[in-house]
XYZ file of C-alpha atoms in Angstrom:
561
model
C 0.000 0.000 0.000
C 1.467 3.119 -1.034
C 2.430 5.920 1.374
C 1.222 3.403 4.677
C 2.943 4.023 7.749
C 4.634 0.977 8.977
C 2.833 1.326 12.087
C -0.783 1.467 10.053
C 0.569 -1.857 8.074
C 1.801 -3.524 11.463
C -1.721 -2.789 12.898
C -3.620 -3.783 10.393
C -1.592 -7.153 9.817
C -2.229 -7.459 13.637
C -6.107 -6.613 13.528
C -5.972 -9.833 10.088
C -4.326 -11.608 12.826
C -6.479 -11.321 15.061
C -9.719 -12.085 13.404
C -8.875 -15.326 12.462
C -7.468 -16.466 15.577
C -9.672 -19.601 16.976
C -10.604 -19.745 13.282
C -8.196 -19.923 11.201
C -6.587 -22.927 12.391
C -9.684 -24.782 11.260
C -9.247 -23.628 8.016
C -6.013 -25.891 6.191
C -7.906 -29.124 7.242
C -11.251 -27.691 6.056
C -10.146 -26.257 2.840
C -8.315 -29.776 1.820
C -11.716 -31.416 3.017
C -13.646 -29.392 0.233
C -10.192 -29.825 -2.223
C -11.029 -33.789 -2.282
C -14.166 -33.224 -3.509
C -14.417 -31.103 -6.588
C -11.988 -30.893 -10.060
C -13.062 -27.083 -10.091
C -10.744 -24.411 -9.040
C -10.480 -22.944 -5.912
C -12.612 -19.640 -6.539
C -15.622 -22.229 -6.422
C -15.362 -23.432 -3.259
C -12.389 -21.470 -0.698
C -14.685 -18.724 -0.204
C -17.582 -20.435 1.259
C -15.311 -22.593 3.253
C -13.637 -19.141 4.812
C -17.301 -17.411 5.162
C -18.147 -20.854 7.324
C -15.626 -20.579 9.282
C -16.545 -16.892 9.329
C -13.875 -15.227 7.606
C -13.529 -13.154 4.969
C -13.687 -14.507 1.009
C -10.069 -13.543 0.857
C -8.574 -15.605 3.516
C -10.145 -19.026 1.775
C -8.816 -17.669 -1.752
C -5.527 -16.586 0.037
C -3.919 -20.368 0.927
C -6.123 -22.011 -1.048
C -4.611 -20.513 -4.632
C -1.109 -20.410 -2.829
C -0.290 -23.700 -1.909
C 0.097 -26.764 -4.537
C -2.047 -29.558 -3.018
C -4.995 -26.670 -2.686
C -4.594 -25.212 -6.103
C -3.681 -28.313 -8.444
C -7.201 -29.661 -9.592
C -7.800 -32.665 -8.513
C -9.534 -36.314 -10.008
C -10.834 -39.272 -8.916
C -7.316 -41.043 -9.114
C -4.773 -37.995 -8.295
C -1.156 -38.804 -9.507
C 2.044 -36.671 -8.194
C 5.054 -37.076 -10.163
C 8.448 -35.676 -8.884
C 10.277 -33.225 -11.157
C 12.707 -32.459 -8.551
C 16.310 -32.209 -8.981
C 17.461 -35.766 -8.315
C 14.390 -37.337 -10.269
C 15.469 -34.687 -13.346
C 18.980 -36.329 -12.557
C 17.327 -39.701 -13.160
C 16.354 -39.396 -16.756
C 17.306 -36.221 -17.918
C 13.221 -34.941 -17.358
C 12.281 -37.278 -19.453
C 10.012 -39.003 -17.605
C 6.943 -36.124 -16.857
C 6.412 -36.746 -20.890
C 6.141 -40.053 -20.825
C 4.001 -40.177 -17.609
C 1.392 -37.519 -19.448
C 1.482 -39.824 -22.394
C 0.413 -42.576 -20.931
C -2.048 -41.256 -18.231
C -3.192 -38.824 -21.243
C -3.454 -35.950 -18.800
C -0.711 -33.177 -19.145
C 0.675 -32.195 -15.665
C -1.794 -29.019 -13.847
C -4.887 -30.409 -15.400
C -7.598 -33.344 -14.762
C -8.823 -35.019 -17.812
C -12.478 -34.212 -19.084
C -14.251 -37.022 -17.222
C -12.772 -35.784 -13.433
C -11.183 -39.221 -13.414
C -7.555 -38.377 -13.357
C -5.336 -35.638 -12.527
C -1.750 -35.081 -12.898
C 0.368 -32.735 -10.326
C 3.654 -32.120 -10.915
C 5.712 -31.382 -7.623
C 9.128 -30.974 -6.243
C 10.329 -33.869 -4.371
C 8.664 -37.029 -2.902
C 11.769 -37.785 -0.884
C 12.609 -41.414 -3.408
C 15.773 -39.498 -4.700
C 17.796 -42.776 -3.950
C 14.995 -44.421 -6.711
C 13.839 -41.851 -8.695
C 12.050 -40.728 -11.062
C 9.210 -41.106 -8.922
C 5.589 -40.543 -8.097
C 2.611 -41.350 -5.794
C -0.749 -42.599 -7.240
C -2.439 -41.580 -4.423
C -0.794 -42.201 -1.252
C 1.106 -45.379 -2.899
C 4.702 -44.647 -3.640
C 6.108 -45.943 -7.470
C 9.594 -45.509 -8.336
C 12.183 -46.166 -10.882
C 12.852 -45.656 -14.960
C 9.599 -47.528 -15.740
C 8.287 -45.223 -13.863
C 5.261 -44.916 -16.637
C 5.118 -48.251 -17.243
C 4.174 -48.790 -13.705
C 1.326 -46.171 -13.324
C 0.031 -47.143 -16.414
C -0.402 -51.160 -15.294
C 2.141 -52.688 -17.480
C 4.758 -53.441 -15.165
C 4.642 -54.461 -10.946
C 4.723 -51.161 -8.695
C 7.867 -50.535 -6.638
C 9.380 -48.887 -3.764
C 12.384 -49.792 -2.552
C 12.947 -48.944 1.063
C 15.702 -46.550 2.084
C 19.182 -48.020 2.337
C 20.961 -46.610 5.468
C 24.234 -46.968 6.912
C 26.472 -45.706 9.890
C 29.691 -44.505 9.082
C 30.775 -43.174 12.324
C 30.465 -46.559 14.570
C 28.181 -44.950 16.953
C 25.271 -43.436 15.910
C 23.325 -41.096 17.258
C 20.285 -40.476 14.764
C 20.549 -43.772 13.379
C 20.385 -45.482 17.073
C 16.939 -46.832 17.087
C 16.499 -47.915 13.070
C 19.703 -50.015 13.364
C 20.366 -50.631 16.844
C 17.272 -50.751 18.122
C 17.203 -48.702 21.054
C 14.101 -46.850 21.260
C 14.004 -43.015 22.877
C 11.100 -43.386 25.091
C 13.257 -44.320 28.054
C 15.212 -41.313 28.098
C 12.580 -39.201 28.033
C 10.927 -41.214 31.141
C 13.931 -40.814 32.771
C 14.252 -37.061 32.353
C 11.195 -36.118 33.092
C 11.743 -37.695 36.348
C 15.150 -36.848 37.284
C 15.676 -33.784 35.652
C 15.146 -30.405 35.571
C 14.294 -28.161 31.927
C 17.912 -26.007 32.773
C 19.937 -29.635 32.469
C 18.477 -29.833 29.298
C 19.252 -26.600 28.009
C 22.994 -27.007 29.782
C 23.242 -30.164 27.548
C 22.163 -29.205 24.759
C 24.737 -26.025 24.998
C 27.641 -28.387 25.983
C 26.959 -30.215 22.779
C 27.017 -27.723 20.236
C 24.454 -28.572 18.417
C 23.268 -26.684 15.786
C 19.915 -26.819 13.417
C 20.406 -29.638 10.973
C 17.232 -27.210 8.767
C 20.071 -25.335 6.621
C 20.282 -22.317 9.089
C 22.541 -23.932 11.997
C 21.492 -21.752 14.165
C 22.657 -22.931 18.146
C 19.860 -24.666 19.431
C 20.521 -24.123 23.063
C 20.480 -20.570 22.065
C 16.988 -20.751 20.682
C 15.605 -22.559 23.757
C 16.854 -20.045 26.090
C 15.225 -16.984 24.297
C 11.029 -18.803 24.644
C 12.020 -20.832 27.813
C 9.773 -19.409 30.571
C 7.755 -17.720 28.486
C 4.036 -18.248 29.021
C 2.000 -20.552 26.173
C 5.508 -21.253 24.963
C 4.604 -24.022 21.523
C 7.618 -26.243 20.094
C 7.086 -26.671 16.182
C 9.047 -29.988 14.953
C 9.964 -28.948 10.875
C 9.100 -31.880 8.773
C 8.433 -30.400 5.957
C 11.544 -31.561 3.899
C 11.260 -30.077 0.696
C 15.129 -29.737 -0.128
C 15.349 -31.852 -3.435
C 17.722 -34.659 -2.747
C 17.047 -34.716 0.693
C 14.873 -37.455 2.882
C 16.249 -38.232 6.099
C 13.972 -36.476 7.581
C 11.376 -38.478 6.040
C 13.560 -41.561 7.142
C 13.188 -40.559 10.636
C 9.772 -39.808 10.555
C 8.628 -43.067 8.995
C 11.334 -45.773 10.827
C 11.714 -44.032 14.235
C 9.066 -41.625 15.009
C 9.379 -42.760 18.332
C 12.823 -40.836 18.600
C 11.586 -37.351 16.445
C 8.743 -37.454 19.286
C 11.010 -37.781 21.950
C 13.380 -35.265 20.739
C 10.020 -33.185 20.659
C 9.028 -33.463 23.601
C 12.391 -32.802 25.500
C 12.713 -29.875 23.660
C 9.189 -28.898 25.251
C 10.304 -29.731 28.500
C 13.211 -27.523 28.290
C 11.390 -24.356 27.205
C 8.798 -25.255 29.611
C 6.147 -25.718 26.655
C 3.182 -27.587 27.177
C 2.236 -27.989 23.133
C 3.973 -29.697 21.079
C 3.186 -29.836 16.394
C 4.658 -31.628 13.701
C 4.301 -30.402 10.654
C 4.752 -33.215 8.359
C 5.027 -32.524 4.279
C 1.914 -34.036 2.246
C 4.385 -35.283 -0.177
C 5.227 -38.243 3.015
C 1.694 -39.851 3.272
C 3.507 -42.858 5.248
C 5.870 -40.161 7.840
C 1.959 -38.943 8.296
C 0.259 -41.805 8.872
C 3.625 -43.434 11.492
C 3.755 -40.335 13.736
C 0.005 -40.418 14.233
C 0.357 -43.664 15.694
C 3.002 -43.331 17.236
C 1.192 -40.119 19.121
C -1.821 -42.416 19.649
C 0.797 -45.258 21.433
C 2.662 -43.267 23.109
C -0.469 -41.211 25.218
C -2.195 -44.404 26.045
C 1.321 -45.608 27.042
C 1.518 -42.052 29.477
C 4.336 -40.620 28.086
C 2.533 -37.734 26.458
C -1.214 -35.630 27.228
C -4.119 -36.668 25.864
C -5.626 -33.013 25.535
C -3.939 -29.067 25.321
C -5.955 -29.010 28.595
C -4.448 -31.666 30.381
C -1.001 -30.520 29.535
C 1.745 -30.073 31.974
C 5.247 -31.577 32.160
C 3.965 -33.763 29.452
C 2.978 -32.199 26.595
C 0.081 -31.972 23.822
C 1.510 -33.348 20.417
C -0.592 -32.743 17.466
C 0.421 -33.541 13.597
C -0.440 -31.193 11.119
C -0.140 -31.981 7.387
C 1.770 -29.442 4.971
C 0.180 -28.585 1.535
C 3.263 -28.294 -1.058
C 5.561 -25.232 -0.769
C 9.353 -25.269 -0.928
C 9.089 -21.684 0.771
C 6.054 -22.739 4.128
C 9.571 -24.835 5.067
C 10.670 -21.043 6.578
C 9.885 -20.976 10.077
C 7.547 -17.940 9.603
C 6.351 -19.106 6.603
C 5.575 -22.498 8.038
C 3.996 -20.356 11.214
C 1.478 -18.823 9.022
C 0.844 -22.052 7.648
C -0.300 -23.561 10.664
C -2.277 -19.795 11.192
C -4.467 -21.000 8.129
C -2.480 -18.191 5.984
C -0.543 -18.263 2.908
C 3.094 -19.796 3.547
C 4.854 -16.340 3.068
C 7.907 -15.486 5.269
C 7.447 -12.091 7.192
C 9.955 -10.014 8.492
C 12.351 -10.435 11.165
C 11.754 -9.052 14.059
C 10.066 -9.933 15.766
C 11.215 -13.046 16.213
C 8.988 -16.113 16.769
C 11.018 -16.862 19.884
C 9.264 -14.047 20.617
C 5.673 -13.612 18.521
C 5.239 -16.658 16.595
C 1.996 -18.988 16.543
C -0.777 -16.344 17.049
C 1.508 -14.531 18.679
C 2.650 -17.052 21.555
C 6.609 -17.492 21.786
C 7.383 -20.770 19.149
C 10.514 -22.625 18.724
C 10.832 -23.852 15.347
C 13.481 -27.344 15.179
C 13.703 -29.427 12.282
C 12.985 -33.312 12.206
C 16.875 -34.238 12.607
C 17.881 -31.106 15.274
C 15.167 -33.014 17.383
C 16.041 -36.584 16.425
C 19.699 -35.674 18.207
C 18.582 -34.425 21.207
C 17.887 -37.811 22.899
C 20.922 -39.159 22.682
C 22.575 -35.807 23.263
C 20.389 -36.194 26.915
C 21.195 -40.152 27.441
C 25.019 -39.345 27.107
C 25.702 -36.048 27.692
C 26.226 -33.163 25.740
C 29.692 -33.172 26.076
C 30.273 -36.433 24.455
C 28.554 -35.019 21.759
C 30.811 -32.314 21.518
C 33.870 -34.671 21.095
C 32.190 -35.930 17.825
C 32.460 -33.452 14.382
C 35.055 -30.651 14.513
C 35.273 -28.186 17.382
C 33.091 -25.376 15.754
C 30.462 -28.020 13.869
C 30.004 -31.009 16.525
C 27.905 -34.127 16.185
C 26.977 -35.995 13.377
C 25.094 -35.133 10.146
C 22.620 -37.191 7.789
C 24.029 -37.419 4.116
C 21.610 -38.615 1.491
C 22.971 -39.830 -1.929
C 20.921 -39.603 -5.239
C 19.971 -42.543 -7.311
C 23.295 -41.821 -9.834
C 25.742 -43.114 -7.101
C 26.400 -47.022 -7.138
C 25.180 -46.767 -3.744
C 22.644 -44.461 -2.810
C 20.726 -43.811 0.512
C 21.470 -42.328 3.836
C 24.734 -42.041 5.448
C 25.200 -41.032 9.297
C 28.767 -39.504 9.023
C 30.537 -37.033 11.791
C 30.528 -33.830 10.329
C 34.235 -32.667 8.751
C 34.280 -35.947 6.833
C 35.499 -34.784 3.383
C 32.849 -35.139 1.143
C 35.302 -36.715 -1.335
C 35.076 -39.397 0.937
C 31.313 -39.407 1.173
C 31.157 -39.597 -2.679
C 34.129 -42.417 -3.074
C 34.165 -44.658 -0.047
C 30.140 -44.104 0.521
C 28.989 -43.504 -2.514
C 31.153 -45.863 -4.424
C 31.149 -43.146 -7.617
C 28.148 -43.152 -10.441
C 26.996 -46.089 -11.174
C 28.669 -47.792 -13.874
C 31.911 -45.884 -13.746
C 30.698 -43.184 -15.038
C 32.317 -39.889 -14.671
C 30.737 -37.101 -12.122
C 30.580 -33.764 -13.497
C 28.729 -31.541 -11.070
C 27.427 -32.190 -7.542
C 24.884 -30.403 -5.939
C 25.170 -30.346 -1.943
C 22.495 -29.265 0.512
C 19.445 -28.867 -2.421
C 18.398 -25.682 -4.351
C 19.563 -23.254 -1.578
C 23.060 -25.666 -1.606
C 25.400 -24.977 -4.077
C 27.425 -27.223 -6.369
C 31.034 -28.373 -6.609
C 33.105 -29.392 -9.737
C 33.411 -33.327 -9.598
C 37.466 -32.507 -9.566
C 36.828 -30.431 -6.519
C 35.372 -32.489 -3.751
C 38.033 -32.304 -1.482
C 36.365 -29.760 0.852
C 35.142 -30.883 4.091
C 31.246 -31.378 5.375
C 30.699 -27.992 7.271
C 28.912 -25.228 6.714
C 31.677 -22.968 6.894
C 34.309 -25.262 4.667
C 31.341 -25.230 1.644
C 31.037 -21.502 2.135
C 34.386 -20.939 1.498
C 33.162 -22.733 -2.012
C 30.380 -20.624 -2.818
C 28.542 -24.102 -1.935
C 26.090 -24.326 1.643
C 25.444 -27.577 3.334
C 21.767 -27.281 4.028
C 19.902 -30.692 4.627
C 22.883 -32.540 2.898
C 21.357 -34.204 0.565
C 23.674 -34.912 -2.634
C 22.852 -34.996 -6.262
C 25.370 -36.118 -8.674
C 25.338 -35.218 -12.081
C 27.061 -37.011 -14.973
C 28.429 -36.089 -18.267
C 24.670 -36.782 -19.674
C 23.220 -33.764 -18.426
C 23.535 -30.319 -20.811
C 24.260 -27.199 -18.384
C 22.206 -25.141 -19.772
C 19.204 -27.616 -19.349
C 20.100 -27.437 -15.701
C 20.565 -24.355 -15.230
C 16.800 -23.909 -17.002
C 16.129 -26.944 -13.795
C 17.224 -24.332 -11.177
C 15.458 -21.095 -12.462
C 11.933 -22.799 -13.343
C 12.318 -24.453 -9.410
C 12.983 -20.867 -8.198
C 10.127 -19.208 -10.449
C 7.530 -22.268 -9.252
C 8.534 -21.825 -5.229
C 8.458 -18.106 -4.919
C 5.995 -17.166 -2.065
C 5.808 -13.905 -3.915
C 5.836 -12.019 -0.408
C 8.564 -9.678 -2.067
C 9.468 -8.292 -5.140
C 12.969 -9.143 -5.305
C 12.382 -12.401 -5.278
C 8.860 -12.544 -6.892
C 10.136 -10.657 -10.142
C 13.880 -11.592 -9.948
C 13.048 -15.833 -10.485
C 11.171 -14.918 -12.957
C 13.096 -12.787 -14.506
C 16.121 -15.437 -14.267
C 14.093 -17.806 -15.921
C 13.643 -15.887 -18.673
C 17.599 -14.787 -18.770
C 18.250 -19.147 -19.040
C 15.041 -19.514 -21.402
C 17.116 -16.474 -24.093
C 19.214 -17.912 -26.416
C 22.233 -15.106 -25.419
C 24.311 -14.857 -22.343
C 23.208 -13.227 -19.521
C 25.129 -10.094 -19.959
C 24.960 -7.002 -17.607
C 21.113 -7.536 -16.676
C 21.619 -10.797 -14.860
C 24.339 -9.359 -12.606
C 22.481 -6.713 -11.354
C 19.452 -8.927 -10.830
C 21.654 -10.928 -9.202
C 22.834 -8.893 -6.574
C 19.463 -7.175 -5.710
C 18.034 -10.939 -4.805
C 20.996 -11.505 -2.925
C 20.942 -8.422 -0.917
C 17.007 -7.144 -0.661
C 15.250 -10.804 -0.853
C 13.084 -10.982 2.643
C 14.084 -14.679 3.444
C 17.143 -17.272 2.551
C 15.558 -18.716 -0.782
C 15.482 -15.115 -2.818
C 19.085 -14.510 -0.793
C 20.026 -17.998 -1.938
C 19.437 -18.718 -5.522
C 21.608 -16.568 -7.441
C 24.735 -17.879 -5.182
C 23.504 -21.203 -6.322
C 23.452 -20.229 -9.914
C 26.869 -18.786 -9.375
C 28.042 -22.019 -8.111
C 26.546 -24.217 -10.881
C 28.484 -21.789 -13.268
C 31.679 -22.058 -11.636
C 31.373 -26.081 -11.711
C 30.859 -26.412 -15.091
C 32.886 -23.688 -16.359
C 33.236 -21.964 -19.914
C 30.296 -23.552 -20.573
C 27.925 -21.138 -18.297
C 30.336 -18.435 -19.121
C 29.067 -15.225 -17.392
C 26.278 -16.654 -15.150
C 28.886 -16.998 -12.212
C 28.414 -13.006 -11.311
């Protein structure tokens, strides 16, 4: 709004705010309710699910044409097929052709009968097997990937292979040795107080395992005490090339709840959420249960009312956007908004979740903090490098001989990762590129691995180390076509909350679509997404770009400004 105060826009966000409080929380589940049943767009149907709820026309239309899962139309049978990075890696993009061929529905649309739709998204988490997609909730993976959603061949989905490469895991602990979480947190909440928690979790260094690495202990400290203080667990996983979180959720929910609800002891918060992506039907459907066992086992409260030193755990399912992984973007998700990021401050430590201080931890931070309690923080500390302790998830694509998760301490070249884990690409073949840590990542040359896993090593190489997931790239793949990959990502996952970003991926796209170079336009664009974006995906892309460029070389001559 032209010529508005920022004290008139700050009120008036507040007043928006506080109209749909109470209400607007009802409004994601209802809004997918009235999704499932009707092919027409959402201008039929959002506003009289908002004026029901007794909200405005605008706040049905608002999430409802913003998120994926709302806006796609939707059929009988509704089929999502990945076009993610690692999945584009797979067959060179081949694949969304083939599968519109032979479901004879091109991807955004339903066919003329309402039968079948086709929704094109950004990671299922099946890099390891990709291309993939879900016919439904059912998972189907692999280079018939057609073939199997169109009945000629058997359906697969492989599990997820794993493996511990530091002979002691700590996230790892309960899928391969078995030893379930519950029991620490039994034994805390009985023996210990919410400040040994915190001093643990600041004797151990650890960091966010989201991309940010921000000190956890840090962010505990600024909500705990803090009256209707809400812990937000960060599943949505939307890094392409990335899935241990959806690893965790699905073979050891047990220890992402337990990590959950330390984490609410410490900050003295009786609610606990998990906001699972809708891409992980499965990591939906486990945690539920899990919730369900573990209250009728004690070790959590069956109601927000009854809520003490054990807490109220809900599970909330995302609705498919890269950007609603933000923690303020995911906070006005779960407000029944549009997943935009806001501006910082205020902080949500401070005014998150209508307005009630809310630490946001991802699936893995979380996963780490049991073990972190059972042995102490300080043998944590002993594991990683001094300034990056404790260990990190690695997920390979489906190029490497052997793909899947690796537990690794952090400071473990990734040469190694790639060679000794990885075993190469498969069949010899040479790598070219790899990207690290997903479309906020970066990439390396494939002659220029020898950097160590830390955030600050992969800085040093224009590269970040985000969820570390890994996506190799052979000589197969044209640059350009990937560099297209990157922009059309960027243009597709733009909240659109700011203009820098909003008309700068677009504008990229366009600059990779032109048959020239890039020339002086794309470095100024450039640098006003890097310095004016509001969050870290605007901030992010163009040092991604400029990373792809310098991996590949001469051949993206002038897009490494």
């Amino acid at each position: 709004m032209t010529g508005q105060r920022p004290e008139e826009s700050s009120s008036r966000s507040d007043a928006l705010r506080e109209l749909t409080a109470g209400r607007g929380g009802l409004l994601p589940s209802a809004l997918e309710r009235a999704r499932s049943r009707t092919a027409e767009g959402p201008g039929a149907w959002a506003p009289q699910v908002a004026a029901a709820a007794g909200l405005p026309p605008s706040a049905g239309l608002g999430p409802a044409t913003f998120f994926a899962d709302l806006a796609a139309p939707r059929g009988e049978r509704h089929v999502r097929v990945c076009t993610a990075t690692a999945c584009y890696a797979a067959r060179g993009g081949e694949h969304l052709a083939e599968v519109e061929r032979t479901l004879g529905v091109v991807a955004g649309t339903v066919d003329q009968a309402s039968s079948t739709s086709l929704q094109a998204v950004h990671c299922l988490g099946y890099c390891y097997a990709g291309p993939a997609a879900l016919d439904g909730t059912l998972p189907r993976t692999g280079p018939d990937l057609a073939d199997q959603l169109g009945g000629r061949t058997e359906p697969r989905a492989p599990g997820i292979p794993v493996a511990d490469t530091t002979g002691a895991p700590v996230l790892l602990a309960g899928i391969l040795g078995g030893h379930s979480a519950w029991d620490v947190w039994r034994e805390a909440v009985a023996g210990l107080r919410p400040e040994d928690i915190r001093e643990e979790a600041a004797v151990s260094g650890l960091r966010g395992r989201g991309g940010a690495g921000f000190p956890v202990a840090d962010k505990w400290a600024a909500a705990a005490g803090k009256p209707d203080t809400v812990i937000v667990a960060n599943g949505d996983e939307g890094d392409p090339g990335s899935y241990a979180d959806r690893l965790l959720m699905e073979e050891d929910p047990g220890r992402v709840l337990t990590g959950l609800a330390l984490a609410c002891f410490a900050c003295g918060a009786r609610r606990g959420i998990v906001l699972v992506r809708s891409e992980y039907p499965k990591a939906m459907a486990r945690l539920r249960q899990e919730v369900e066992r573990a209250t009728e086992a004690g070790a959590l409260s069956p109601s927000a009312a009854a809520a003490g030193r054990l807490p109220f755990v809900e599970i909330v399912e995302g609705a498919g956007s890269y950007v609603a992984g933000e923690e303020t973007a995911l906070i006005s998700r779960l407000e029944g908004a549009r997943g935009c990021a806001r501006p910082r401050p205020p902080y949500p430590t401070d005014h998150g979740l209508w307005d009630s201080p809310t630490v946001v931890n991802n699936v893995e931070t979380l996963a780490a903090v049991p073990w972190i309690v059972a042995h102490g923080g300080a043998s944590y500390a002993r594991r990683g490098v001094p300034d990056e302790t404790g260990t990190k998830l690695v997920c390979l694509s489906e190029r490497f001989a052997r793909p899947g998760v690796y537990e690794v301490e952090l400071g473990t070249p990734v040469d190694e990762v790639v060679i000794r884990f990885g075993a190469g690409l498969k069949d010899g073949a040479e790598l070219v590129a790899l990207q690290i840590g997903g479309p906020l990542g970066g990439f390396l040359a494939g002659t220029a691995l020898d950097v160590p896993l830390t955030t600050a090593a992969l800085a040093e190489r224009g590269a970040a180390l985000g969820h570390a997931g890994m996506v190799a790239f052979g000589a197969g793949t044209d640059p350009h076509e990937l560099l297209r990959h990157i922009w059309e990502f960027a243009d597709d996952e733009s909240c659109g909350a700011c203009s820098p970003c909003r008309v700068g991926t677009r504008r990229g796209l366009e600059l990779a679509q032109g048959q020239g170079g890039p020339g002086e336009t794309y470095e100024r664009l450039g640098r006003l997404m890097g310095e004016a974006s509001l969050c870290a995906f605007g901030r992010r892309v163009p040092a991604s770009v400029r990373s792809l460029a310098r991996a590949y070389g001469p051949a993206l001559e002038g897009w490494d400004r």
